[in-house]
XYZ file of C-alpha atoms in Angstrom:
397
model
C -0.018 0.013 0.004
C 1.303 3.394 -0.943
C 1.608 6.118 1.704
C -1.270 8.132 0.127
C -3.763 5.229 0.208
C -6.200 5.227 3.132
C -6.074 2.293 5.517
C -8.125 -0.666 4.545
C -8.578 0.449 0.979
C -8.067 -2.128 -1.713
C -8.022 -1.625 -5.458
C -11.325 -2.245 -7.150
C -11.458 -5.321 -9.389
C -10.659 -4.538 -13.001
C -8.857 -1.356 -12.157
C -5.136 -1.239 -12.706
C -3.068 -0.825 -9.654
C -1.892 2.604 -8.646
C 1.251 3.876 -10.158
C 3.546 6.288 -8.673
C 4.642 9.455 -10.382
C 7.473 11.468 -9.083
C 7.556 15.275 -9.549
C 10.757 17.061 -9.037
C 10.981 20.779 -8.479
C 13.942 22.994 -9.281
C 13.656 24.321 -5.777
C 14.630 20.925 -4.449
C 18.025 21.259 -5.948
C 18.223 24.686 -4.583
C 17.407 23.366 -1.118
C 20.132 20.759 -1.455
C 22.584 23.481 -2.476
C 22.125 25.380 0.744
C 19.144 27.600 -0.123
C 16.302 28.041 2.347
C 13.595 25.406 2.033
C 10.275 26.348 0.419
C 6.799 24.989 0.728
C 7.066 24.037 -2.960
C 9.403 21.265 -1.840
C 6.369 19.221 -0.882
C 5.763 18.710 -4.522
C 8.762 16.419 -4.572
C 6.861 13.789 -2.664
C 5.672 10.710 -4.449
C 1.917 9.936 -4.753
C -0.135 7.585 -6.718
C -3.610 8.062 -8.261
C -6.228 6.143 -10.126
C -5.315 7.753 -13.437
C -2.617 7.110 -15.997
C 0.751 8.373 -15.229
C 1.274 11.938 -16.124
C 4.385 13.227 -17.598
C 5.695 16.250 -15.760
C 6.366 19.339 -17.858
C 9.841 19.748 -18.970
C 11.496 22.351 -16.839
C 14.997 23.381 -17.538
C 17.193 22.667 -14.644
C 18.781 25.560 -12.960
C 22.441 25.637 -12.597
C 24.322 26.498 -9.489
C 23.330 29.860 -8.265
C 25.667 32.647 -8.894
C 23.586 35.371 -7.278
C 23.528 36.778 -3.812
C 24.255 34.859 -0.713
C 21.676 32.444 0.725
C 20.413 34.920 3.287
C 19.709 37.630 0.671
C 18.067 35.085 -1.700
C 15.721 33.938 1.022
C 14.713 37.528 1.679
C 13.967 38.077 -1.970
C 11.877 34.919 -2.268
C 9.949 35.501 0.907
C 8.968 39.156 0.042
C 5.136 39.422 -0.204
C 3.665 40.986 -3.319
C 3.273 44.752 -3.084
C 0.270 46.618 -4.609
C -2.788 45.216 -6.383
C -2.421 42.560 -8.972
C -1.916 44.003 -12.409
C -2.591 42.651 -15.799
C -0.957 43.116 -19.176
C -4.329 43.079 -20.900
C -4.580 45.541 -23.805
C -7.291 46.225 -26.323
C -6.135 46.361 -29.878
C -7.848 48.210 -32.715
C -9.025 44.954 -34.277
C -10.860 43.674 -31.221
C -14.615 43.717 -31.671
C -16.234 44.625 -28.356
C -19.675 43.967 -29.788
C -18.968 40.257 -29.803
C -21.455 38.519 -27.606
C -23.823 41.522 -27.531
C -25.934 40.757 -30.545
C -24.093 43.281 -32.742
C -24.870 46.140 -30.402
C -22.334 48.340 -28.654
C -22.210 47.478 -24.920
C -23.292 50.244 -22.571
C -19.861 50.381 -20.845
C -17.062 52.769 -21.664
C -14.057 51.583 -23.523
C -11.533 49.897 -21.242
C -8.205 51.635 -21.046
C -4.959 49.854 -21.670
C -2.856 48.985 -18.651
C 0.838 48.143 -18.763
C 3.090 46.964 -15.997
C 6.876 46.773 -16.321
C 8.203 43.258 -15.835
C 10.059 43.056 -12.562
C 13.713 42.252 -12.640
C 14.889 39.334 -10.576
C 16.287 40.277 -7.241
C 14.940 43.848 -7.297
C 12.041 44.929 -5.045
C 9.654 47.171 -6.969
C 8.653 50.529 -5.590
C 4.965 50.426 -4.556
C 4.550 54.019 -5.783
C 5.661 52.943 -9.264
C 3.197 50.024 -9.594
C 0.171 52.201 -10.229
C -1.531 51.282 -13.536
C -0.568 53.442 -16.425
C -3.608 54.434 -18.469
C -3.094 55.458 -22.078
C -5.446 58.290 -22.833
C -7.531 58.693 -25.904
C -9.261 56.256 -28.202
C -7.625 54.515 -31.125
C -8.538 56.393 -34.269
C -8.608 53.116 -36.175
C -11.241 51.523 -33.960
C -13.967 49.742 -36.004
C -16.662 50.745 -33.489
C -19.301 52.957 -35.084
C -22.226 54.702 -33.451
C -25.572 55.186 -35.192
C -26.312 58.704 -36.512
C -29.721 60.286 -36.239
C -31.287 60.996 -39.681
C -31.817 64.632 -40.546
C -35.353 66.004 -40.571
C -36.159 66.971 -44.210
C -38.715 69.496 -43.007
C -35.946 71.587 -41.373
C -34.146 73.874 -43.780
C -30.873 75.487 -42.867
C -30.027 78.782 -44.429
C -26.410 78.414 -45.371
C -26.239 81.981 -46.643
C -26.978 83.472 -43.287
C -23.981 84.568 -41.265
C -22.926 82.796 -38.159
C -23.464 83.909 -34.622
C -26.425 85.548 -33.037
C -27.230 87.752 -36.069
C -27.331 84.714 -38.377
C -29.760 83.122 -35.935
C -32.047 86.184 -35.913
C -31.904 86.376 -39.699
C -32.993 82.780 -40.030
C -35.741 83.057 -37.458
C -37.106 86.300 -38.929
C -37.695 84.485 -42.244
C -40.270 82.193 -40.683
C -43.775 83.445 -41.568
C -45.204 82.369 -38.199
C -42.440 84.104 -36.285
C -42.912 87.209 -38.448
C -46.602 87.265 -37.691
C -45.935 86.969 -33.917
C -43.377 89.766 -34.136
C -45.777 92.026 -36.028
C -48.497 91.433 -33.404
C -46.066 92.118 -30.622
C -44.894 95.322 -32.301
C -48.472 96.447 -32.776
C -49.284 95.712 -29.155
C -46.252 97.607 -27.894
C -47.034 100.597 -30.179
C -50.622 100.660 -29.016
C -49.562 100.678 -25.401
C -47.057 103.485 -25.971
C -49.523 105.605 -27.949
C -52.197 105.023 -25.329
C -49.913 106.180 -22.488
C -48.399 108.971 -24.553
C -50.383 109.919 -27.664
C -47.645 112.290 -28.704
C -45.317 109.419 -29.442
C -47.475 108.107 -32.334
C -46.003 110.429 -35.032
C -42.497 109.343 -34.108
C -43.189 105.629 -33.941
C -45.135 105.384 -37.219
C -43.198 107.948 -39.229
C -41.297 106.575 -42.214
C -42.106 103.968 -44.826
C -42.696 104.407 -48.532
C -45.599 106.818 -48.250
C -44.537 110.494 -48.072
C -47.298 113.066 -47.904
C -47.179 116.840 -47.632
C -50.164 118.739 -46.222
C -50.670 122.241 -47.600
C -50.952 123.792 -44.168
C -48.906 124.170 -41.005
C -51.919 124.092 -38.694
C -51.806 121.045 -36.435
C -55.595 120.500 -36.687
C -55.036 119.603 -40.360
C -51.599 118.048 -40.297
C -52.186 115.714 -37.302
C -55.551 114.616 -38.707
C -54.080 113.624 -42.053
C -51.028 112.087 -40.430
C -53.032 109.788 -38.124
C -55.376 108.767 -40.968
C -52.549 107.701 -43.355
C -50.598 105.957 -40.640
C -53.683 104.052 -39.646
C -54.190 102.891 -43.256
C -50.561 102.272 -44.288
C -49.054 101.419 -40.879
C -46.134 103.778 -41.434
C -46.218 107.102 -43.345
C -44.224 110.280 -43.356
C -46.655 113.251 -43.220
C -45.413 116.810 -42.885
C -47.014 120.256 -43.328
C -46.087 123.275 -45.434
C -48.172 126.477 -45.495
C -49.804 127.158 -48.840
C -51.759 130.208 -50.081
C -55.315 129.772 -51.231
C -55.522 133.150 -53.036
C -59.282 133.300 -52.415
C -61.500 134.864 -49.743
C -60.930 133.752 -46.109
C -64.469 132.288 -46.053
C -65.124 130.443 -49.329
C -68.790 130.131 -50.341
C -69.932 127.174 -52.466
C -68.362 123.892 -53.651
C -66.504 125.467 -56.496
C -64.805 128.003 -54.220
C -63.848 125.265 -51.751
C -62.261 123.064 -54.468
C -60.474 126.061 -55.959
C -59.076 127.112 -52.607
C -57.673 123.605 -51.939
C -56.152 123.423 -55.455
C -54.620 126.902 -55.144
C -52.763 125.802 -52.013
C -51.169 122.907 -53.888
C -50.232 125.090 -56.890
C -48.658 127.763 -54.723
C -46.285 125.233 -53.136
C -45.262 123.816 -56.476
C -44.750 127.294 -58.027
C -42.472 128.421 -55.184
C -40.506 125.215 -55.295
C -41.355 124.205 -51.731
C -42.273 120.740 -53.018
C -41.177 119.117 -56.254
C -43.559 118.529 -59.136
C -44.233 114.858 -58.369
C -44.647 115.142 -54.591
C -47.853 113.561 -53.288
C -49.796 116.228 -51.460
C -53.076 116.590 -49.522
C -54.909 119.930 -49.286
C -57.741 120.845 -46.980
C -60.127 123.791 -47.405
C -63.380 124.499 -45.516
C -66.256 126.376 -47.096
C -69.922 127.121 -46.475
C -72.761 126.263 -48.847
C -76.524 126.807 -48.980
C -77.776 123.297 -49.719
C -81.396 124.289 -49.311
C -83.078 127.651 -49.115
C -81.824 129.371 -45.984
C -80.088 126.086 -44.937
C -76.386 126.635 -44.593
C -73.710 124.126 -43.837
C -69.978 124.042 -43.233
C -68.130 121.421 -45.319
C -64.491 120.539 -45.776
C -62.905 119.674 -49.123
C -59.908 117.333 -49.241
C -57.808 116.851 -52.401
C -55.074 114.278 -52.854
C -52.792 114.743 -55.828
C -49.960 112.446 -56.898
C -48.601 113.554 -60.298
C -46.037 110.718 -60.307
C -48.876 108.118 -60.534
C -51.395 110.383 -62.174
C -53.758 110.134 -59.214
C -56.197 112.837 -58.129
C -58.881 112.266 -55.510
C -61.471 114.610 -54.002
C -63.588 114.023 -50.921
C -65.738 116.056 -48.564
C -66.280 115.967 -44.836
C -69.684 115.688 -43.200
C -71.796 118.799 -43.342
C -72.141 120.856 -40.131
C -75.339 122.902 -39.958
C -75.109 126.626 -39.344
C -77.706 129.024 -37.996
C -78.830 131.540 -40.603
C -78.176 134.593 -38.422
C -74.465 133.697 -38.173
C -74.158 133.584 -41.952
C -75.995 136.836 -42.316
C -73.650 138.540 -39.863
C -70.632 137.386 -41.876
C -72.260 138.719 -45.086
C -72.949 142.078 -43.439
C -69.347 142.445 -42.265
C -67.999 141.956 -45.796
C -67.829 145.231 -47.860
C -69.787 145.217 -51.150
C -66.710 146.174 -53.139
C -64.546 143.439 -51.679
C -62.224 142.278 -54.461
C -62.559 138.596 -53.607
C -66.283 138.732 -53.187
C -66.728 136.373 -56.104
C -65.173 133.560 -53.974
C -66.599 134.230 -50.518
C -66.707 136.532 -47.497
C -64.093 138.622 -45.775
C -65.168 137.436 -42.282
C -65.312 133.747 -41.469
C -68.259 132.030 -39.753
C -65.919 130.915 -37.007
C -65.117 134.502 -36.121
C -68.807 135.344 -35.927
C -69.439 132.365 -33.593
C -66.493 133.331 -31.430
C -68.105 136.786 -30.902
C -71.556 135.426 -30.133
C -70.748 132.243 -28.137
C -68.624 132.304 -24.985
C -65.698 129.956 -24.625
C -65.753 129.110 -28.364
C -62.614 129.363 -30.546
C -63.033 130.413 -34.176
C -60.558 127.622 -35.182
C -62.693 124.797 -33.703
C -66.243 125.830 -33.188
C -67.479 122.478 -34.517
C -66.983 120.883 -31.102
C -69.368 123.343 -29.419
C -72.021 122.992 -32.141
C -71.999 119.210 -32.842
C -69.934 117.655 -30.110
C -67.381 116.501 -32.757
C -64.154 118.385 -33.336
C -63.021 119.576 -36.752
C -59.922 117.458 -36.421
C -62.074 114.305 -36.062
C -64.148 115.280 -39.090
C -60.996 115.785 -41.206
C -59.370 112.627 -39.896
C -62.392 110.407 -40.770
C -62.511 111.793 -44.326
C -58.714 111.583 -44.716
C -58.872 107.937 -43.657
C -61.270 107.219 -46.500
C -59.075 109.219 -48.852
C -56.010 107.222 -47.825
C -57.883 103.977 -48.389
C -58.836 105.082 -51.938
C -55.227 106.140 -52.526
C -53.908 102.821 -51.351
C -55.997 101.051 -53.991
C -54.489 103.186 -56.692
C -50.879 102.329 -55.818
C -49.090 99.547 -57.692
C -50.046 96.243 -56.167
C -53.099 97.762 -54.483
C -51.213 98.118 -51.120
C -47.911 98.837 -49.503
């Protein structure tokens, strides 16, 4: 019975008897040469097993040691490992990390490459130098590809727009929906400003392609025409220049009212205040007897644009006048007045100012009807601007 067989054990029938295999370790020779014994020397013992004899791996025999003395060698062999175990694993560019993942890229980051210098025999490594060295970056030749999201064909990129914030605004401003929102916002802001401060309206809405000159420097006429055109066109430049009517201060009849408005336009063109093709609006008030002893005050508005060959005439609403006021104006006009053919020397407004307290001759309409002259001119000028807009190329600006 071999030393490894338990007591009372006998080989089973039909099984070949145990055979002994002897393993020899190079450390055994080292022990016999005076080196310190090692636990690996136990491998030199003989044992037998139920399997076929195994041939030990061929290990080259070590010659006589020529290194340090036995005491130093024992210290080197008995030194415990320092630092965590390291590996020489490295990932090459040809390694497919999607293997075993169904062709999908695993959800873990790429593993870095670690390298550990091979220790030299007989030299104790510095624990501070055994930290793993990580090579930064990713191999440019890696076959790993990531899926790209397809571009939305509905989104168009304006390559002509400049970069930066101005290019962004230029691209956004071209969107019709964004433009509509911006227009509404602009209109809301302008409405708020003009409500809080009505005097800001002429400055906010001045400009654009429409340039109108009013043949008067009186604000009651200029502001009425300006607000009307800016309401119709959005933006319009409206200014006033005083023009001479060359007729009586109080025109009588439709013909006198139209001639007075036209004379104001012609006087500005003759003196060179406005050029020949300048669009202009002229306002002239007159009185007329529409029925026997029924007199009314009416305003005539003429728009003339020689550049487009446009001429429009409109009249304000008729404001009734008491007969006695007209008769007083007639009595105050001399019979030999040179302009008697066109009207009266004294206006109806001046007569009302003398007879009614707290009434101005420039705006007596408010006291008589509750509606100011400016509002009457503005409502008619708005209709005039609408007709003019239809005459422009394209029908609108």
